[in-house]
PDB file of C-alpha atoms in Angstrom:
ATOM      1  CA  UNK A 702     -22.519 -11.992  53.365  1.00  0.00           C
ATOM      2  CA  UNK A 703     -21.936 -15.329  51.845  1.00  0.00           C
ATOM      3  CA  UNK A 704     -18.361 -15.587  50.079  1.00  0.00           C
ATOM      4  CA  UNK A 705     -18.215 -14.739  46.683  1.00  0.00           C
ATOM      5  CA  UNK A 706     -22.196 -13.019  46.578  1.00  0.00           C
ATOM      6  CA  UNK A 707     -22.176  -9.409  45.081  1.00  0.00           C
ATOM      7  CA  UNK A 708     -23.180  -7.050  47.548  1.00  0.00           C
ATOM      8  CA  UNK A 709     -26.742  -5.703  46.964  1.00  0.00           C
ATOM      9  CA  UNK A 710     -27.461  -2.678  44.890  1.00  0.00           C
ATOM     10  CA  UNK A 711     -30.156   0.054  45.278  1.00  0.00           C
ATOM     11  CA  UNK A 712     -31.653   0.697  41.759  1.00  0.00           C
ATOM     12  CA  UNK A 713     -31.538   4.708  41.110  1.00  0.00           C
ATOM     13  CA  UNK A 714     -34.917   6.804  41.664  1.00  0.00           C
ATOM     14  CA  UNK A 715     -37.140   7.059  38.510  1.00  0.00           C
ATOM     15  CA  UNK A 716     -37.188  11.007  37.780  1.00  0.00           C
ATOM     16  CA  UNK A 717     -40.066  12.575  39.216  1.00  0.00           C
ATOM     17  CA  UNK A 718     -41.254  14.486  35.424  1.00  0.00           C
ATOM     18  CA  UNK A 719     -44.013  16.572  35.570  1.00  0.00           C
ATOM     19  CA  UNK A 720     -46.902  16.490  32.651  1.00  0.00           C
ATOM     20  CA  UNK A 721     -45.058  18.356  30.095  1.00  0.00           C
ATOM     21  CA  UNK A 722     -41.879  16.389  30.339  1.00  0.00           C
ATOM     22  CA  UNK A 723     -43.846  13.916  30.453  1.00  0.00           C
ATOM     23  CA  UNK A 724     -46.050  14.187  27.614  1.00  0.00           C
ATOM     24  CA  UNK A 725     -43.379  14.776  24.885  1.00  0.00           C
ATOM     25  CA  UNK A 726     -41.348  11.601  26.461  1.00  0.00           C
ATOM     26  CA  UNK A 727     -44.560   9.754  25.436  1.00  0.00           C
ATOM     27  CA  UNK A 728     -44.587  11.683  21.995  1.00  0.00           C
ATOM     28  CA  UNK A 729     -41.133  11.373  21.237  1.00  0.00           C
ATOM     29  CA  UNK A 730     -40.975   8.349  22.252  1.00  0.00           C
ATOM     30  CA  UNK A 731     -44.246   6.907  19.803  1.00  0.00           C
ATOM     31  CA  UNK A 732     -42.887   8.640  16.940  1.00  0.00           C
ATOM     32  CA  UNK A 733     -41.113   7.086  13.959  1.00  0.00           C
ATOM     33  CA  UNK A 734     -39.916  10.126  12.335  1.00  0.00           C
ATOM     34  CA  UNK A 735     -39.556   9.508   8.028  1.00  0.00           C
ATOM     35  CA  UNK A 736     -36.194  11.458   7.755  1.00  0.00           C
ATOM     36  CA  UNK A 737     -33.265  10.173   8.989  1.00  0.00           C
ATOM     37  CA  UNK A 738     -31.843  13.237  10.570  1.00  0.00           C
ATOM     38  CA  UNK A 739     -35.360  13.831  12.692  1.00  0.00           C
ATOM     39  CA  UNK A 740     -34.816  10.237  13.764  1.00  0.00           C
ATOM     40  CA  UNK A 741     -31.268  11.159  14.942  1.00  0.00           C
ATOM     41  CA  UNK A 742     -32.474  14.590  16.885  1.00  0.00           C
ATOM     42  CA  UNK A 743     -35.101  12.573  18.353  1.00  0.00           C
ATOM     43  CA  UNK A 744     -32.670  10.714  20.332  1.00  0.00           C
ATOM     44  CA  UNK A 745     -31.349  14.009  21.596  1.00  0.00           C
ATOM     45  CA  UNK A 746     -34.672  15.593  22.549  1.00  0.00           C
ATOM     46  CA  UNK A 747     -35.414  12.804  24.471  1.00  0.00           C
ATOM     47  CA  UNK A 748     -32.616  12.945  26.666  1.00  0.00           C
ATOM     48  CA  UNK A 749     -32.802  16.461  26.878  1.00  0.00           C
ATOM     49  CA  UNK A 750     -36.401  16.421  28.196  1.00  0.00           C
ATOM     50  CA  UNK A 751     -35.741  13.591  30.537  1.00  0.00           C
ATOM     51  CA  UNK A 752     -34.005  16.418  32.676  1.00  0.00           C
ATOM     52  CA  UNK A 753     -37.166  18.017  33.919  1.00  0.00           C
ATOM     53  CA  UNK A 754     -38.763  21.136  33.526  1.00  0.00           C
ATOM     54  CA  UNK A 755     -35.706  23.305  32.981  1.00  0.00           C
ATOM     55  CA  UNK A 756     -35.239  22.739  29.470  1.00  0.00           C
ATOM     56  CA  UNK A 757     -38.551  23.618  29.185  1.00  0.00           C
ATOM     57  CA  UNK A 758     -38.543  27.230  30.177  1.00  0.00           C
ATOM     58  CA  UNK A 759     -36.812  30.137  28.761  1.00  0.00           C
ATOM     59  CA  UNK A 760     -34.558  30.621  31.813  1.00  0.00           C
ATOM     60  CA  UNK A 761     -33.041  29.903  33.708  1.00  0.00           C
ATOM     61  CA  UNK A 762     -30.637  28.146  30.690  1.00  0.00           C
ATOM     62  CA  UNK A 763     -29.579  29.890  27.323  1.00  0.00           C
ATOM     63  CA  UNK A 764     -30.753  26.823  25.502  1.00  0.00           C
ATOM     64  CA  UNK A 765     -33.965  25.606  25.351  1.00  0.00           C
ATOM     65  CA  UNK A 766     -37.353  24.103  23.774  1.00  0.00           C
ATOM     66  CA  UNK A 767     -39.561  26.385  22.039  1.00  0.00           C
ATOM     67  CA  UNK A 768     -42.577  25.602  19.994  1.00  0.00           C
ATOM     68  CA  UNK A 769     -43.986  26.216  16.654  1.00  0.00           C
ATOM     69  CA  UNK A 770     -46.598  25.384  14.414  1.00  0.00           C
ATOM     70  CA  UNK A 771     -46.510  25.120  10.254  1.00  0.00           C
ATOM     71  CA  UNK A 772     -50.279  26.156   9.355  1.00  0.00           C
ATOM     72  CA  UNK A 773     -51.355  25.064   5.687  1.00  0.00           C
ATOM     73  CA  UNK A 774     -54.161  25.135   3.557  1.00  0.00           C
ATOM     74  CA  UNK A 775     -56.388  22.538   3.107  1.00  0.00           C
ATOM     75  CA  UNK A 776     -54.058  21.262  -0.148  1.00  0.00           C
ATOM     76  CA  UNK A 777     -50.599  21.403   1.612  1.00  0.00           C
ATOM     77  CA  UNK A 778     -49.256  23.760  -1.224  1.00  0.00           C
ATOM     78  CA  UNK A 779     -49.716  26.955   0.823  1.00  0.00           C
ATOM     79  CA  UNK A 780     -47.962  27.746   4.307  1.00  0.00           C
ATOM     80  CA  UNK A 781     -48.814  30.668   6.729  1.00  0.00           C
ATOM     81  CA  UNK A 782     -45.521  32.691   7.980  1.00  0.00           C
ATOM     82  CA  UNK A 783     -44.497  35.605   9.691  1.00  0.00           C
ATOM     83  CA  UNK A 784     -41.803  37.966   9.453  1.00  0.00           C
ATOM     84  CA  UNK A 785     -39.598  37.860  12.247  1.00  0.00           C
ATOM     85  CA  UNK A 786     -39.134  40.934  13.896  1.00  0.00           C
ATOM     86  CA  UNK A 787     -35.657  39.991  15.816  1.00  0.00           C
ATOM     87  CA  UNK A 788     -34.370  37.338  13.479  1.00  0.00           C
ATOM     88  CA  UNK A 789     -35.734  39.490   9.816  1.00  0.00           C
ATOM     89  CA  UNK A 790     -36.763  36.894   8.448  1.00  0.00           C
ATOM     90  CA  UNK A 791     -39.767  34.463   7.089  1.00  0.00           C
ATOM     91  CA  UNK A 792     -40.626  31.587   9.328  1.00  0.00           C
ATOM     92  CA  UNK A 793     -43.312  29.479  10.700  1.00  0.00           C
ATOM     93  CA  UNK A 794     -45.056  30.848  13.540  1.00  0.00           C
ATOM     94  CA  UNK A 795     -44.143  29.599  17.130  1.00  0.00           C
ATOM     95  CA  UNK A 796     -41.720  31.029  20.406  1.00  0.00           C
ATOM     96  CA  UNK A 797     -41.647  29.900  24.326  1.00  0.00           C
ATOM     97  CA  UNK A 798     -43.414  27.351  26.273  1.00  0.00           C
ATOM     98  CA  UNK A 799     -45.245  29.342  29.248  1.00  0.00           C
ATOM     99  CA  UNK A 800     -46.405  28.658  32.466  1.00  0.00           C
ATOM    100  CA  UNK A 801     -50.212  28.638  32.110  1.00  0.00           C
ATOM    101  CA  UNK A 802     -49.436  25.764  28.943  1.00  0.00           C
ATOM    102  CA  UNK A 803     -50.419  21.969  29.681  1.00  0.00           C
ATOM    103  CA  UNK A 804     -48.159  20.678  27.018  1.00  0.00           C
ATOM    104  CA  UNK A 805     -45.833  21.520  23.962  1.00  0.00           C
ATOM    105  CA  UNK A 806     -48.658  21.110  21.501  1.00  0.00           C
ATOM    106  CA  UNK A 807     -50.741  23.288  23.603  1.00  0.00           C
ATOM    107  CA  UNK A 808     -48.125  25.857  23.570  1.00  0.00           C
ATOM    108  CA  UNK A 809     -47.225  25.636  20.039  1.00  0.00           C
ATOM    109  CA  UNK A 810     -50.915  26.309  18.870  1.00  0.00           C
ATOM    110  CA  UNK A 811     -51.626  28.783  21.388  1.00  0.00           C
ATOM    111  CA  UNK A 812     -48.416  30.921  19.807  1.00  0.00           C
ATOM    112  CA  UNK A 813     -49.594  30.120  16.898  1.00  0.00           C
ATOM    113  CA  UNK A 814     -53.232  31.680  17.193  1.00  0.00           C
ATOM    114  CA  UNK A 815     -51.753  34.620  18.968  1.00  0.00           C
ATOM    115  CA  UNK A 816     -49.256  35.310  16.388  1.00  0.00           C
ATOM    116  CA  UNK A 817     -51.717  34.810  13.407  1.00  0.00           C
ATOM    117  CA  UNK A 818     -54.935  35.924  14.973  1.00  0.00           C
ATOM    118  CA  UNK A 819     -56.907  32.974  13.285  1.00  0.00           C
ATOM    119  CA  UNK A 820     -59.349  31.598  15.862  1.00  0.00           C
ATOM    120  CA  UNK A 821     -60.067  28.079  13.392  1.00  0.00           C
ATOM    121  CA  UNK A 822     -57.015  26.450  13.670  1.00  0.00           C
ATOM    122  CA  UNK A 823     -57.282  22.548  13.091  1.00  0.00           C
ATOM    123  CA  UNK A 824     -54.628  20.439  14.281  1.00  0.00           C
ATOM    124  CA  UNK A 825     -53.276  17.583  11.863  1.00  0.00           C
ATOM    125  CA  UNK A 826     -51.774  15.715  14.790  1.00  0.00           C
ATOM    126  CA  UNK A 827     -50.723  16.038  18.471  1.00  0.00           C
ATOM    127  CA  UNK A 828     -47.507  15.077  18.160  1.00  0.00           C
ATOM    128  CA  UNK A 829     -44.409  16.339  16.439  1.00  0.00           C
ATOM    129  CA  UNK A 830     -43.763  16.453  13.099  1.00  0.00           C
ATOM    130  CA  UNK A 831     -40.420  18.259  13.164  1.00  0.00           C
ATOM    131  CA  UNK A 832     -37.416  19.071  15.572  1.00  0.00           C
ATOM    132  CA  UNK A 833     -34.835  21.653  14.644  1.00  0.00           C
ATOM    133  CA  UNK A 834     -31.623  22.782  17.032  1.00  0.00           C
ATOM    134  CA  UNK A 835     -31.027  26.041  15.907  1.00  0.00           C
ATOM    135  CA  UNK A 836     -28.140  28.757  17.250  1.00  0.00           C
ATOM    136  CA  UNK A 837     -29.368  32.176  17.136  1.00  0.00           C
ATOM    137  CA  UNK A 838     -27.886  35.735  16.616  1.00  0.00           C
ATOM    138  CA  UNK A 839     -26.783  38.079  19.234  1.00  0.00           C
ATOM    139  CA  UNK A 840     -30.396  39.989  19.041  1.00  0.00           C
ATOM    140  CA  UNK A 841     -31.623  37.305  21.001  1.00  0.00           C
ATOM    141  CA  UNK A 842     -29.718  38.751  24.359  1.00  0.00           C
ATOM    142  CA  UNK A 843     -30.265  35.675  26.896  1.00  0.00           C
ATOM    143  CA  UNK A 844     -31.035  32.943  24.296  1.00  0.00           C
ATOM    144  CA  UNK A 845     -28.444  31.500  22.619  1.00  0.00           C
ATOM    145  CA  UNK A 846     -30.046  28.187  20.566  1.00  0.00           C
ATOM    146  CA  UNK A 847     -33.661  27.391  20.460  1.00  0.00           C
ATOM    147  CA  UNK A 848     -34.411  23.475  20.583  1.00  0.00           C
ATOM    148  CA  UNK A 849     -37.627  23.810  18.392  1.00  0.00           C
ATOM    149  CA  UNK A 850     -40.418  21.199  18.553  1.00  0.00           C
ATOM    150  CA  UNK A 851     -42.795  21.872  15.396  1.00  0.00           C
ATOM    151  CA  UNK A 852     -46.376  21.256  14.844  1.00  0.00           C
ATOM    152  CA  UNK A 853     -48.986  21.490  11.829  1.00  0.00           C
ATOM    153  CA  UNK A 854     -52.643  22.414  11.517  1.00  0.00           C
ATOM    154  CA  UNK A 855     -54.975  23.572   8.620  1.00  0.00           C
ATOM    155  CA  UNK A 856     -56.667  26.706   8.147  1.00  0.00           C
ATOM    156  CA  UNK A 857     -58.620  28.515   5.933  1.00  0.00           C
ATOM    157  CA  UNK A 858     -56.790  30.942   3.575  1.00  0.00           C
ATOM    158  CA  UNK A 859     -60.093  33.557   3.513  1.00  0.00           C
ATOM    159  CA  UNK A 860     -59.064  33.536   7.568  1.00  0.00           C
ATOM    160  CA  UNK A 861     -58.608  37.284   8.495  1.00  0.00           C
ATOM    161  CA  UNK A 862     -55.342  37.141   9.526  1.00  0.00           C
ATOM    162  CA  UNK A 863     -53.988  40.271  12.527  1.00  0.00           C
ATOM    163  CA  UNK A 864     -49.444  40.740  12.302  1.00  0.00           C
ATOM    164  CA  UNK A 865     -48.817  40.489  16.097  1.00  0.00           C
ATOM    165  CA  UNK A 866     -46.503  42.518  17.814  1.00  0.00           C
ATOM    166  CA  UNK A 867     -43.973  40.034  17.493  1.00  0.00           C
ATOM    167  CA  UNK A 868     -43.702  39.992  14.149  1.00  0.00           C
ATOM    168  CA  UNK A 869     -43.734  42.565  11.007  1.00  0.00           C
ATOM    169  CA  UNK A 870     -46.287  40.807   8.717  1.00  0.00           C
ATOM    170  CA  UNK A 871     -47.872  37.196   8.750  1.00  0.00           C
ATOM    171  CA  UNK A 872     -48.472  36.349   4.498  1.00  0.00           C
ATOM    172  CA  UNK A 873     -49.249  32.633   3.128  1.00  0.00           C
ATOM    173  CA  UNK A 874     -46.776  31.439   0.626  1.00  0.00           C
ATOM    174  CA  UNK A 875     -46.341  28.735  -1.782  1.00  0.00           C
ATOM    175  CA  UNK A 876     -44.720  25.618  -0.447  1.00  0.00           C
ATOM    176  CA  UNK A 877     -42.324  25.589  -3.316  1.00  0.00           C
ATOM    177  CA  UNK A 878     -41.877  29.305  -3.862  1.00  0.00           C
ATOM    178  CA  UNK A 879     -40.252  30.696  -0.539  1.00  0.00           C
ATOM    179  CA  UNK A 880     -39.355  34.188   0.216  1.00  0.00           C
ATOM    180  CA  UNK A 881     -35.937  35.022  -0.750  1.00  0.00           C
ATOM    181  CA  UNK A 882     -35.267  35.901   2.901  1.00  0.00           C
ATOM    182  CA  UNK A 883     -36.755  32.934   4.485  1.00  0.00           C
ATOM    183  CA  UNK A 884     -34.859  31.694   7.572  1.00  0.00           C
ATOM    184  CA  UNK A 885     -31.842  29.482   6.449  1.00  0.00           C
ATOM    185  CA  UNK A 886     -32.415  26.332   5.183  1.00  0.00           C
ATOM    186  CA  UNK A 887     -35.775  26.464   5.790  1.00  0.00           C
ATOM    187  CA  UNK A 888     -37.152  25.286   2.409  1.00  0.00           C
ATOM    188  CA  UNK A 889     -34.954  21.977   3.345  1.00  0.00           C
ATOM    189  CA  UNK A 890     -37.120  21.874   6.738  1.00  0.00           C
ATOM    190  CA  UNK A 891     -40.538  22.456   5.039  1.00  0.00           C
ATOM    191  CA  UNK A 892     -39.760  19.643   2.597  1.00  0.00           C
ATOM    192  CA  UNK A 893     -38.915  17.542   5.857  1.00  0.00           C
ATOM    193  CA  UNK A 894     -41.989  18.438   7.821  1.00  0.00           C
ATOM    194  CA  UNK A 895     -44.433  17.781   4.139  1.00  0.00           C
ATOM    195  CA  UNK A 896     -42.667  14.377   3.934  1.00  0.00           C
ATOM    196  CA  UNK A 897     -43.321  13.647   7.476  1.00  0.00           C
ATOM    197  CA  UNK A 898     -47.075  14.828   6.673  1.00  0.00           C
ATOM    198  CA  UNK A 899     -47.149  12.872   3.756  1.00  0.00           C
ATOM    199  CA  UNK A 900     -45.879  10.257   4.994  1.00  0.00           C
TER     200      UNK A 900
END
């Protein structure tokens, strides 16, 4: 080696991601999120899902991505949620990524049809329009935070609607006249995702 050359480096193996790393890298990544704070926790869910497919299943780590999906009337004034049976509380429909789902988006709509039992849903967008770290209570047993990725679609308030298992009752609710005993903070969170919608 010539005197005073720098001796030659190997550049480090690009991750081999599968699709549904993948696929919200390229979300993430194309999204200019409105708020401020999504714009922040974008940053974070990016690294996170740069790890792989781990973070993407419910075990084997306590915290992890889940996905959910904000349905709304036509207008944007109304919002489908359910009544969490675990958490008791009023939230937007949504819960684990499985196996047999090609991506996030997939997932969240898929929860979001089983949960609901609306067959009609229509998509606004494929990608995100909200991300929410959230810790959750001891009823939980193995999960201790949920990394949320949210979604939106439209549907039809005349939709029969069927109250899964997984939840106590699935009612549409003004956008600016919440259940008492919604989910904290989550009147700030559906301003967020309308202003990303809006937008």
């Amino acid at each position: 080696m010539p005197t005073g050359s720098t001796p030659a480096t190997t550049p480090a193996p690009a991750l081999d991601l599968s699709p549904i790393p993948t696929g919200l890298l390229d979300d993430l990544r194309g999204w200019a999120p409105v708020a401020p704070e999504q714009r922040r926790l974008r940053q974070d869910y990016v690294d996170l899902a740069a790890q792989g497919d781990e973070p993407f299943r419910r075990r084997p780590r306590s915290e992890h991505f889940t996905a959910s999906c904000f349905i709304f009337d036509e207008t944007l004034t109304q919002v489908l949620l359910c009544f969490h049976g675990k958490g008791r509380f009023w939230v937007q429909l949504g819960g684990h990524i499985e196996d047999g789902d090609d991506s996030v988006s997939e997932a969240a709509f898929r929860e979001a049809a089983e949960e609901s039992g609306l067959t009609t849903l229509r998509p606004l967008r494929r990608t995100p329009v909200d991300l929410n770290v959230h810790p959750l209570g001891s009823g939980f047993s193995h999960c201790t935070a949920h990394w949320d990725i949210g979604y939106a679609a439209i549907a039809h308030q005349e939709a029969p609607i069927v109250v899964s298992e997984e939840s106590e009752d699935v009612a549409w609710w003004p956008v600016d006249r919440l259940p008492s005993d919604a989910a904290d903070e989550f009147d700030i969170r559906l301003r967020t995702v309308l202003t990303e919608l809006r937008g």
